[in-house]
Amino acid sequence: MRKAMIVWGGWPGHDPDLCASMIRGWLKAEGFEVRIETTTSAFADPAIHDLSLIIPIYTMSKIEKAEALNLCAAVRSGVGLAGHHGGMCDAFRDSVDYQFLCGGQWVAHPGNIIDYKVDLTRPDDPIMKGLKSFEHRSEQYYMHVDPANEVLATTTFSGEHASWIEGVVMPVVWKKRYGAGRVFYSSLGHRAYELDVPEIRTLMTRGMLWAARE
Amino acid sequence: MRKVGIGIIGCGVISTAYLKAAQRFPVLDIKALADMRSDAAERQGAAFGLPAMRVDQLLKRDDVEIVVNLTVPLAHTDVSLAVLNAGKHVHSEKPLGIDVAEARKVMELAAERNLRVGCAPDTFLGGGHQTARKLIDDGAIGTPVAGSAFFGCPGHERWHPAPGFYYLRGGGPMLDMGPYYITDLVQLLGPVASVMGSTARPRSERLVTSQPNSGTLIPVEVSTHVAGTLEFESGAVVSITMSFDVPKHRHAPIEIYGDKGSMLVPDPNRFGGEVQVAKTGGEWETVPLTHAHVDGEFRSIGVADMASAILNNRPHRASGALAFHVLEVMEAFQTSASEGRRVKIESRVERPAMLPVGCETGQID
């Protein structure tokens, strides 16, 4: 049986507990055995090298150097990593090791909760198959991203809330390699209820399965 | 009579009930629909012949005075705050927020901007519950001293297409069904002073038997059986049970016991129903209803009351203050159970005024 670990905690505004519950439900439905942890010390556990998938939901907060290095080593050896929004790419802001692993770091969401469009750049990718571009209402994440990411969806900033970024095309969903490991990320899902949006649930579920080497 | 322009955000299951019922209240003029999922807004727009748009477009419209917030509970405060920040009154589905801290932000912003907050449930404005109110005010059962409120079902995973949220933080039987019962009790008996609670979570996972997720197990993170006591400022003591762990039962939804008689109040999740009174030593007798809004679905009467209140410059009945008080009471059951103590309720709210006797269906003032 494939094994996944969800580590949730950090800033509560992103509903990490609810997201963890929902994602655990999705993974169990896909036949995973799911371990739930609530402290970053879980990342230092040697046993994580035997997992198929690790899901961090841990906005802001701190990760110890040894924890970050063990997590990176696990993914480098082939364990998958998947996550969403700030739970993965606004976690552990002072750990460059972790950011090199994830492929991006949140820096702004001009206008806070706004209506914006998610454009599919790779509708042919198995993760995106059958989906269409869609409107979403949430935080539109402006990120510092790794040019090596394989971008599956983007959003374009209107400039209404920060005039100098008008027309900037920003990755929303990406997949990437990290050693032998697969890394998947989606910036959608500021609150847990957004994960129930059919497109978001679909691309996240497929992304997690891809990262876990389905 | 001037009509009041209404916008609706959230085009899920409950929006159909609102849109149908709104047609029965001449004071309401629905102008626009929006939803986080554009397809849901377009579907309802097509069904009711109304323009569907993005949330930000709806919030910019000058002809929308009140926005009805029918999003999922977890989104209620985010959307209500956005509505108030756009300078419009808001009427939210229940609960006002998934906790007191969230809901307080809405109340504070509304006070700061001098805007109205309304909140479901508005079923207490139905003929069954207004009749019960009149009977209490007229002394039909004497001074109310006690009562009971009971809701029990086997769980929403038997019928709801996406039941997961009922079993996570912000869900549970108290937050889901408590608003109907406690709001009705407050309009009948006045504000609650303190709460004692006991809770149980007999299962950590539940099997979904509804489509499309039949056969999947969903995690249970909250108490699914909540029992306790409401101690009202008036001195009345009401036993309450809200549960997703009851296969079947024979309790009346609400019973009120006074020093001269008892009253059976109909289901507070409905507008009408039968009101029965028994004098001490006598038999149950059905009392003819004194108020309109009885048969059918009037979910939007609270919005109509707010619109009429704006036109007549008076307080509205299904108010944010009432919802905030009810939310504080509901939250107190878990606090009491977790900490093993009686919890004092800080907020106070006046009973909303009874609707005038003799109004026709669709008429408020």
PDB file of C-alpha atoms in Angstrom, chain B residues 116-330:
ATOM      1  CA  ARG B 116     -26.880  46.566   8.495  1.00  0.00           C
ATOM      2  CA  VAL B 117     -26.049  42.906   9.053  1.00  0.00           C
ATOM      3  CA  GLY B 118     -28.789  40.321   8.856  1.00  0.00           C
ATOM      4  CA  CYS B 119     -28.502  36.578   9.219  1.00  0.00           C
ATOM      5  CA  ALA B 120     -30.518  33.432   8.711  1.00  0.00           C
ATOM      6  CA  PRO B 121     -32.439  31.651  10.025  1.00  0.00           C
ATOM      7  CA  ASP B 122     -35.555  33.658   9.296  1.00  0.00           C
ATOM      8  CA  THR B 123     -37.936  30.733   9.845  1.00  0.00           C
ATOM      9  CA  PHE B 124     -38.864  32.240  13.221  1.00  0.00           C
ATOM     10  CA  LEU B 125     -40.728  34.916  11.222  1.00  0.00           C
ATOM     11  CA  GLY B 126     -43.035  32.187   9.849  1.00  0.00           C
ATOM     12  CA  GLY B 127     -46.661  31.918  10.960  1.00  0.00           C
ATOM     13  CA  GLY B 128     -46.091  28.917  13.242  1.00  0.00           C
ATOM     14  CA  HIS B 129     -43.403  30.632  15.307  1.00  0.00           C
ATOM     15  CA  GLN B 130     -44.985  34.105  15.352  1.00  0.00           C
ATOM     16  CA  THR B 131     -48.187  32.465  16.648  1.00  0.00           C
ATOM     17  CA  ALA B 132     -46.165  30.762  19.408  1.00  0.00           C
ATOM     18  CA  ARG B 133     -44.632  34.127  20.234  1.00  0.00           C
ATOM     19  CA  LYS B 134     -48.037  35.799  20.463  1.00  0.00           C
ATOM     20  CA  LEU B 135     -49.317  33.022  22.751  1.00  0.00           C
ATOM     21  CA  ILE B 136     -46.375  33.502  25.124  1.00  0.00           C
ATOM     22  CA  ASP B 137     -46.779  37.298  25.100  1.00  0.00           C
ATOM     23  CA  ASP B 138     -50.525  36.901  25.736  1.00  0.00           C
ATOM     24  CA  GLY B 139     -49.815  34.674  28.756  1.00  0.00           C
ATOM     25  CA  ALA B 140     -51.378  31.498  27.299  1.00  0.00           C
ATOM     26  CA  ILE B 141     -48.972  29.291  29.265  1.00  0.00           C
ATOM     27  CA  GLY B 142     -48.216  31.798  32.046  1.00  0.00           C
ATOM     28  CA  THR B 143     -44.572  32.574  32.774  1.00  0.00           C
ATOM     29  CA  PRO B 144     -42.236  30.218  30.839  1.00  0.00           C
ATOM     30  CA  VAL B 145     -40.059  28.318  33.299  1.00  0.00           C
ATOM     31  CA  ALA B 146     -38.534  25.493  31.238  1.00  0.00           C
ATOM     32  CA  GLY B 147     -38.537  23.651  27.941  1.00  0.00           C
ATOM     33  CA  SER B 148     -36.766  21.342  25.556  1.00  0.00           C
ATOM     34  CA  ALA B 149     -35.303  21.574  22.059  1.00  0.00           C
ATOM     35  CA  PHE B 150     -34.451  18.409  20.154  1.00  0.00           C
ATOM     36  CA  PHE B 151     -32.920  17.696  16.778  1.00  0.00           C
ATOM     37  CA  GLY B 152     -31.633  14.230  15.932  1.00  0.00           C
ATOM     38  CA  CYS B 153     -30.893  12.516  12.617  1.00  0.00           C
ATOM     39  CA  PRO B 154     -28.597   9.707  11.474  1.00  0.00           C
ATOM     40  CA  GLY B 155     -26.302  12.119   9.579  1.00  0.00           C
ATOM     41  CA  HIS B 156     -26.262  14.111   6.316  1.00  0.00           C
ATOM     42  CA  GLU B 157     -23.907  11.633   4.603  1.00  0.00           C
ATOM     43  CA  ARG B 158     -27.035   9.656   3.703  1.00  0.00           C
ATOM     44  CA  TRP B 159     -28.369  12.336   1.296  1.00  0.00           C
ATOM     45  CA  HIS B 160     -26.025  15.344   0.857  1.00  0.00           C
ATOM     46  CA  PRO B 161     -23.837  15.245  -2.283  1.00  0.00           C
ATOM     47  CA  ALA B 162     -20.783  16.670  -0.467  1.00  0.00           C
ATOM     48  CA  PRO B 163     -21.208  15.926   3.255  1.00  0.00           C
ATOM     49  CA  GLY B 164     -17.529  16.257   4.295  1.00  0.00           C
ATOM     50  CA  PHE B 165     -17.821  19.727   5.829  1.00  0.00           C
ATOM     51  CA  TYR B 166     -20.573  18.674   8.228  1.00  0.00           C
ATOM     52  CA  TYR B 167     -17.915  16.743  10.160  1.00  0.00           C
ATOM     53  CA  LEU B 168     -15.063  19.270  10.219  1.00  0.00           C
ATOM     54  CA  ARG B 169     -14.411  22.420  12.271  1.00  0.00           C
ATOM     55  CA  GLY B 170     -17.288  24.778  11.520  1.00  0.00           C
ATOM     56  CA  GLY B 171     -19.665  21.831  11.057  1.00  0.00           C
ATOM     57  CA  GLY B 172     -21.338  19.516  13.553  1.00  0.00           C
ATOM     58  CA  PRO B 173     -25.021  19.352  14.506  1.00  0.00           C
ATOM     59  CA  MET B 174     -24.971  22.397  16.796  1.00  0.00           C
ATOM     60  CA  LEU B 175     -23.607  24.855  14.208  1.00  0.00           C
ATOM     61  CA  ASP B 176     -25.698  23.254  11.459  1.00  0.00           C
ATOM     62  CA  MET B 177     -29.102  22.945  13.152  1.00  0.00           C
ATOM     63  CA  GLY B 178     -28.690  24.885  16.407  1.00  0.00           C
ATOM     64  CA  PRO B 179     -29.333  28.266  14.757  1.00  0.00           C
ATOM     65  CA  TYR B 180     -32.953  27.304  13.908  1.00  0.00           C
ATOM     66  CA  TYR B 181     -33.740  26.116  17.414  1.00  0.00           C
ATOM     67  CA  ILE B 182     -31.818  28.633  19.513  1.00  0.00           C
ATOM     68  CA  THR B 183     -32.921  31.635  17.411  1.00  0.00           C
ATOM     69  CA  ASP B 184     -36.540  30.567  17.903  1.00  0.00           C
ATOM     70  CA  LEU B 185     -35.986  30.078  21.652  1.00  0.00           C
ATOM     71  CA  VAL B 186     -34.438  33.562  21.931  1.00  0.00           C
ATOM     72  CA  GLN B 187     -37.355  35.197  20.096  1.00  0.00           C
ATOM     73  CA  LEU B 188     -39.746  33.334  22.437  1.00  0.00           C
ATOM     74  CA  LEU B 189     -37.883  33.572  25.766  1.00  0.00           C
ATOM     75  CA  GLY B 190     -35.277  36.334  25.392  1.00  0.00           C
ATOM     76  CA  PRO B 191     -31.486  36.188  25.667  1.00  0.00           C
ATOM     77  CA  VAL B 192     -29.418  33.312  27.111  1.00  0.00           C
ATOM     78  CA  ALA B 193     -27.298  34.007  30.196  1.00  0.00           C
ATOM     79  CA  SER B 194     -25.295  30.779  30.483  1.00  0.00           C
ATOM     80  CA  VAL B 195     -24.763  27.314  29.035  1.00  0.00           C
ATOM     81  CA  MET B 196     -23.789  23.843  30.265  1.00  0.00           C
ATOM     82  CA  GLY B 197     -22.773  21.256  27.667  1.00  0.00           C
ATOM     83  CA  SER B 198     -21.776  17.627  27.124  1.00  0.00           C
ATOM     84  CA  THR B 199     -20.555  16.299  23.790  1.00  0.00           C
ATOM     85  CA  ALA B 200     -19.724  12.991  22.140  1.00  0.00           C
ATOM     86  CA  ARG B 201     -17.976  11.817  18.959  1.00  0.00           C
ATOM     87  CA  PRO B 202     -18.834   8.113  18.737  1.00  0.00           C
ATOM     88  CA  ARG B 203     -17.214   7.595  15.303  1.00  0.00           C
ATOM     89  CA  SER B 204     -13.938   8.994  13.937  1.00  0.00           C
ATOM     90  CA  GLU B 205     -14.982   8.186  10.344  1.00  0.00           C
ATOM     91  CA  ARG B 206     -18.365   7.947   8.672  1.00  0.00           C
ATOM     92  CA  LEU B 207     -19.444   6.067   5.560  1.00  0.00           C
ATOM     93  CA  VAL B 208     -20.986   8.179   2.802  1.00  0.00           C
ATOM     94  CA  THR B 209     -24.012   6.498   1.199  1.00  0.00           C
ATOM     95  CA  SER B 210     -25.134   9.450  -0.967  1.00  0.00           C
ATOM     96  CA  GLN B 211     -24.044   9.979  -4.572  1.00  0.00           C
ATOM     97  CA  PRO B 212     -21.554  10.839  -6.033  1.00  0.00           C
ATOM     98  CA  ASN B 213     -19.196   9.769  -3.199  1.00  0.00           C
ATOM     99  CA  SER B 214     -21.047   6.663  -1.983  1.00  0.00           C
ATOM    100  CA  GLY B 215     -18.722   4.156  -0.315  1.00  0.00           C
ATOM    101  CA  THR B 216     -16.057   6.663   0.763  1.00  0.00           C
ATOM    102  CA  LEU B 217     -15.151   7.250   4.395  1.00  0.00           C
ATOM    103  CA  ILE B 218     -15.069  10.845   5.634  1.00  0.00           C
ATOM    104  CA  PRO B 219     -13.145  11.945   8.716  1.00  0.00           C
ATOM    105  CA  VAL B 220     -15.054  13.228  11.757  1.00  0.00           C
ATOM    106  CA  GLU B 221     -13.191  16.032  13.538  1.00  0.00           C
ATOM    107  CA  VAL B 222     -16.053  17.480  15.614  1.00  0.00           C
ATOM    108  CA  SER B 223     -18.568  16.334  18.208  1.00  0.00           C
ATOM    109  CA  THR B 224     -21.572  14.792  16.492  1.00  0.00           C
ATOM    110  CA  HIS B 225     -23.779  14.649  19.588  1.00  0.00           C
ATOM    111  CA  VAL B 226     -24.211  17.827  21.636  1.00  0.00           C
ATOM    112  CA  ALA B 227     -26.451  17.932  24.705  1.00  0.00           C
ATOM    113  CA  GLY B 228     -26.859  20.502  27.401  1.00  0.00           C
ATOM    114  CA  THR B 229     -28.799  23.208  29.135  1.00  0.00           C
ATOM    115  CA  LEU B 230     -29.627  26.773  28.166  1.00  0.00           C
ATOM    116  CA  GLU B 231     -30.148  29.068  31.141  1.00  0.00           C
ATOM    117  CA  PHE B 232     -32.065  32.150  30.031  1.00  0.00           C
ATOM    118  CA  GLU B 233     -31.758  35.594  31.580  1.00  0.00           C
ATOM    119  CA  SER B 234     -35.462  35.287  32.447  1.00  0.00           C
ATOM    120  CA  GLY B 235     -34.669  32.267  34.608  1.00  0.00           C
ATOM    121  CA  ALA B 236     -36.130  29.715  32.173  1.00  0.00           C
ATOM    122  CA  VAL B 237     -34.086  26.504  31.773  1.00  0.00           C
ATOM    123  CA  VAL B 238     -34.212  24.629  28.440  1.00  0.00           C
ATOM    124  CA  SER B 239     -32.700  21.183  27.779  1.00  0.00           C
ATOM    125  CA  ILE B 240     -31.241  20.885  24.278  1.00  0.00           C
ATOM    126  CA  THR B 241     -29.920  18.039  22.126  1.00  0.00           C
ATOM    127  CA  MET B 242     -28.480  18.471  18.625  1.00  0.00           C
ATOM    128  CA  SER B 243     -27.244  15.213  17.127  1.00  0.00           C
ATOM    129  CA  PHE B 244     -26.103  13.419  13.975  1.00  0.00           C
ATOM    130  CA  ASP B 245     -26.137  10.126  15.939  1.00  0.00           C
ATOM    131  CA  VAL B 246     -29.880   9.503  16.302  1.00  0.00           C
ATOM    132  CA  PRO B 247     -31.411   6.745  14.127  1.00  0.00           C
ATOM    133  CA  LYS B 248     -34.987   7.767  15.056  1.00  0.00           C
ATOM    134  CA  HIS B 249     -36.789   9.575  17.895  1.00  0.00           C
ATOM    135  CA  ARG B 250     -40.193  10.808  19.101  1.00  0.00           C
ATOM    136  CA  HIS B 251     -39.386  14.191  20.646  1.00  0.00           C
ATOM    137  CA  ALA B 252     -41.287  17.308  19.633  1.00  0.00           C
ATOM    138  CA  PRO B 253     -38.837  19.846  18.133  1.00  0.00           C
ATOM    139  CA  ILE B 254     -39.476  22.466  20.817  1.00  0.00           C
ATOM    140  CA  GLU B 255     -41.618  22.292  23.981  1.00  0.00           C
ATOM    141  CA  ILE B 256     -42.105  25.240  26.341  1.00  0.00           C
ATOM    142  CA  TYR B 257     -43.406  24.770  29.877  1.00  0.00           C
ATOM    143  CA  GLY B 258     -45.014  27.693  31.707  1.00  0.00           C
ATOM    144  CA  ASP B 259     -46.539  27.969  35.178  1.00  0.00           C
ATOM    145  CA  LYS B 260     -50.056  27.754  33.675  1.00  0.00           C
ATOM    146  CA  GLY B 261     -49.562  25.372  30.745  1.00  0.00           C
ATOM    147  CA  SER B 262     -47.351  23.843  28.098  1.00  0.00           C
ATOM    148  CA  MET B 263     -46.833  24.636  24.400  1.00  0.00           C
ATOM    149  CA  LEU B 264     -45.591  22.541  21.474  1.00  0.00           C
ATOM    150  CA  VAL B 265     -43.750  24.725  18.960  1.00  0.00           C
ATOM    151  CA  PRO B 266     -43.487  23.418  15.366  1.00  0.00           C
ATOM    152  CA  ASP B 267     -40.230  22.518  13.576  1.00  0.00           C
ATOM    153  CA  PRO B 268     -38.094  25.698  13.574  1.00  0.00           C
ATOM    154  CA  ASN B 269     -36.579  24.674  10.215  1.00  0.00           C
ATOM    155  CA  ARG B 270     -40.049  25.323   8.711  1.00  0.00           C
ATOM    156  CA  PHE B 271     -42.232  28.421   8.646  1.00  0.00           C
ATOM    157  CA  GLY B 272     -45.621  26.961   9.492  1.00  0.00           C
ATOM    158  CA  GLY B 273     -46.718  23.883  11.395  1.00  0.00           C
ATOM    159  CA  GLU B 274     -49.064  23.145  14.243  1.00  0.00           C
ATOM    160  CA  VAL B 275     -48.956  25.030  17.541  1.00  0.00           C
ATOM    161  CA  GLN B 276     -50.533  23.201  20.474  1.00  0.00           C
ATOM    162  CA  VAL B 277     -51.239  24.387  24.004  1.00  0.00           C
ATOM    163  CA  ALA B 278     -52.310  22.387  27.068  1.00  0.00           C
ATOM    164  CA  LYS B 279     -53.429  24.191  30.206  1.00  0.00           C
ATOM    165  CA  THR B 280     -52.274  22.593  33.472  1.00  0.00           C
ATOM    166  CA  GLY B 281     -54.366  19.434  33.904  1.00  0.00           C
ATOM    167  CA  GLY B 282     -55.930  19.804  30.421  1.00  0.00           C
ATOM    168  CA  GLU B 283     -55.470  18.160  27.018  1.00  0.00           C
ATOM    169  CA  TRP B 284     -53.427  19.364  24.000  1.00  0.00           C
ATOM    170  CA  GLU B 285     -55.433  21.754  21.849  1.00  0.00           C
ATOM    171  CA  THR B 286     -54.386  23.038  18.430  1.00  0.00           C
ATOM    172  CA  VAL B 287     -54.377  26.838  18.278  1.00  0.00           C
ATOM    173  CA  PRO B 288     -55.381  28.590  15.024  1.00  0.00           C
ATOM    174  CA  LEU B 289     -52.387  30.462  13.538  1.00  0.00           C
ATOM    175  CA  THR B 290     -52.529  34.247  13.904  1.00  0.00           C
ATOM    176  CA  HIS B 291     -49.845  35.114  11.347  1.00  0.00           C
ATOM    177  CA  ALA B 292     -49.198  34.641   7.619  1.00  0.00           C
ATOM    178  CA  HIS B 293     -46.193  32.916   5.939  1.00  0.00           C
ATOM    179  CA  VAL B 294     -47.244  29.396   6.810  1.00  0.00           C
ATOM    180  CA  ASP B 295     -47.431  26.968   3.905  1.00  0.00           C
ATOM    181  CA  GLY B 296     -44.338  26.634   1.807  1.00  0.00           C
ATOM    182  CA  GLU B 297     -40.934  28.199   1.516  1.00  0.00           C
ATOM    183  CA  PHE B 298     -40.389  31.826   2.561  1.00  0.00           C
ATOM    184  CA  ARG B 299     -36.591  31.746   2.904  1.00  0.00           C
ATOM    185  CA  SER B 300     -35.902  35.429   2.191  1.00  0.00           C
ATOM    186  CA  ILE B 301     -38.526  36.856   4.573  1.00  0.00           C
ATOM    187  CA  GLY B 302     -35.576  37.989   6.709  1.00  0.00           C
ATOM    188  CA  VAL B 303     -34.165  39.903   3.722  1.00  0.00           C
ATOM    189  CA  ALA B 304     -37.626  41.324   2.984  1.00  0.00           C
ATOM    190  CA  ASP B 305     -37.886  42.439   6.612  1.00  0.00           C
ATOM    191  CA  MET B 306     -34.478  44.144   6.343  1.00  0.00           C
ATOM    192  CA  ALA B 307     -35.525  45.880   3.112  1.00  0.00           C
ATOM    193  CA  SER B 308     -38.786  47.030   4.717  1.00  0.00           C
ATOM    194  CA  ALA B 309     -36.863  48.142   7.813  1.00  0.00           C
ATOM    195  CA  ILE B 310     -34.591  50.307   5.635  1.00  0.00           C
ATOM    196  CA  LEU B 311     -37.633  51.932   4.000  1.00  0.00           C
ATOM    197  CA  ASN B 312     -39.370  52.451   7.367  1.00  0.00           C
ATOM    198  CA  ASN B 313     -36.242  53.368   9.332  1.00  0.00           C
ATOM    199  CA  ARG B 314     -36.672  50.737  12.055  1.00  0.00           C
ATOM    200  CA  PRO B 315     -34.552  47.816  13.329  1.00  0.00           C
ATOM    201  CA  HIS B 316     -34.695  44.591  11.285  1.00  0.00           C
ATOM    202  CA  ARG B 317     -35.602  41.336  12.998  1.00  0.00           C
ATOM    203  CA  ALA B 318     -33.249  38.626  11.701  1.00  0.00           C
ATOM    204  CA  SER B 319     -30.330  40.758  12.827  1.00  0.00           C
ATOM    205  CA  GLY B 320     -26.596  40.193  13.042  1.00  0.00           C
ATOM    206  CA  ALA B 321     -26.805  40.954  16.769  1.00  0.00           C
ATOM    207  CA  LEU B 322     -29.290  38.098  17.225  1.00  0.00           C
ATOM    208  CA  ALA B 323     -27.130  35.749  15.112  1.00  0.00           C
ATOM    209  CA  PHE B 324     -23.992  36.772  17.011  1.00  0.00           C
ATOM    210  CA  HIS B 325     -25.688  36.001  20.348  1.00  0.00           C
ATOM    211  CA  VAL B 326     -26.859  32.615  19.035  1.00  0.00           C
ATOM    212  CA  LEU B 327     -23.351  31.834  17.724  1.00  0.00           C
ATOM    213  CA  GLU B 328     -21.821  32.684  21.108  1.00  0.00           C
ATOM    214  CA  VAL B 329     -24.362  30.368  22.770  1.00  0.00           C
ATOM    215  CA  MET B 330     -23.648  27.523  20.322  1.00  0.00           C
TER     216      MET B 330
END
